[in-house]
Amino acid sequence: MTGELRGGRITGRGEAGIAVFRIRGRAVPDVLRRIFAPRGPAPLEPGGLRIGRILDGGAPLDEAVLRIRRAPDGWEADFATHGSLYVADRVEALLRAEGAAPLAEDEAWDLGGASGVEPGDLLVADARAGLLSASAWQQAAFFLEAQGGGLSRAVHALERSIAAGAPAARLIARLEALEERAAFGLAMSEPPVVVLAGAPNSGKSTLFNALLRESRAIVSPEPGTTRDVVAEAFTCAGFPMRLQDSAGVRASSDPVERLGVERAREAIVAADIVVLLIDPTGDLESQVTFADSIQGRARRIVVSSKADRADAAARASDPRLRALGATAVSGLSGDGIAELESLLVRGSPFGGAAGPRQPAPFLRRHVEHVAECRAALLRGNSAAAAGALARLRRGEAT
Ligand SMILES: Nc1nc2c(ncn2[C@@H]2O[C@H](COP(=O)(O)OP(=O)(O)OP(=O)(O)O)[C@@H](O)[C@H]2O)c(=O)[nH]1
Ligand SMILES: [Mg+2]
């Protein structure tokens, strides 16, 4: 890391509103003199923001906003240009022509946010990848905390306690607390799959659209409308989930509908949570039989649909519906949607005691290392336990 100049684009490659570049090293002041023309007469100094133009062979290429700060080996400059492919590629070429070596992974993303974390900490990089793909606010909050070093500091503290010879029972209790939150963390990386299932015409596609708050799936009074499994990312009370609409399950002579029913059955088997719709205005007997057939495969939430209809409300007290613990919901009016969302959160790994600001392992690799550490402590091998945690932070395989 003692090169004269390292640099490159620190935002992802591709067309975008802006592209951000970073250069580091002793040569930064000279390079900036050649490729950046600041607006105004003040010389470039560390501190503050400057507006100016990037120069390509002396001619203006684009406007840029520049920030300079002192770094251990010279200056560090970040600058943002417009994110067109042409401009970004030219800036990359200019930096290469200036002799810039690529930034190391941890230099590229060090925004100064993670305190108490060693450079190159892979848990921070893992969290950053999660943050970049976050689609729900609880998920963003969780990964922001981990990216700020929350999980890394928890792992570091454990390593220090192992080195200090803390009693194994206390260490194991702390590891178990981390493991208890693993399901919560893993669900942030691999959102739980929720499948809407039920008889044809029971209102699955209408509910699908209502939960997504957009008209995504075709709705029609014709039973057997949905054929394929339709999947969408779904934010449930701020938590990330995958929502799937499926074909209504019934015996059919239509070969395409039969394929659809087969896919629906596969989706039900693979689901983390099945929301089973029962249309109280339809034939209850066959729907209850279907409900019984999918008990135990996944978590099941039974919904009594079309709650806005008077004839549906009239059958809400039917003992068969009550025995299934059905919640009344209307995809059409929105009644019961908020209750269904809170049932979904409670039925998912997000429903436990863990919160987004608590450190939790969030990749399978993390969970394996934590388990390896605990197993080593149980064997009385504290060196192996510390090694497992060090590999966890460095991102090495178990
Ligand atoms: N009043 C009322 N009608 C509903 C509601 N949900 C669905 N419907 C009606 O019921 C019919 C079937 O709705 P869909 O949402 O297409 O039902 P589905 O379960 O997806 O049906 P398939 O795809 O055929 O299995 C349509 O005419 C809808 O307008 C509801 O909450 N209230
Ligand atoms: Mg449908």
PDB file of C-alpha atoms and ligand atoms in Angstrom, residues 205 218 225-226 245-246, ligand 2:
ATOM      1  CA  SER A 205     -54.231 -12.786  -7.262  1.00  0.00           C
ATOM      2  CA  ILE A 218     -54.279 -10.887 -13.729  1.00  0.00           C
ATOM      3  CA  THR A 225     -56.958 -17.663 -14.353  1.00  0.00           C
ATOM      4  CA  THR A 226     -53.460 -17.917 -12.847  1.00  0.00           C
ATOM      5  CA  ASP A 245     -49.080 -16.098  -6.456  1.00  0.00           C
ATOM      6  CA  SER A 246     -50.048 -19.562  -7.680  1.00  0.00           C
TER       7      SER A 246
HETATM    8 MG    MG B   2     -55.094 -15.955  -9.740  1.00  0.00          MG
END
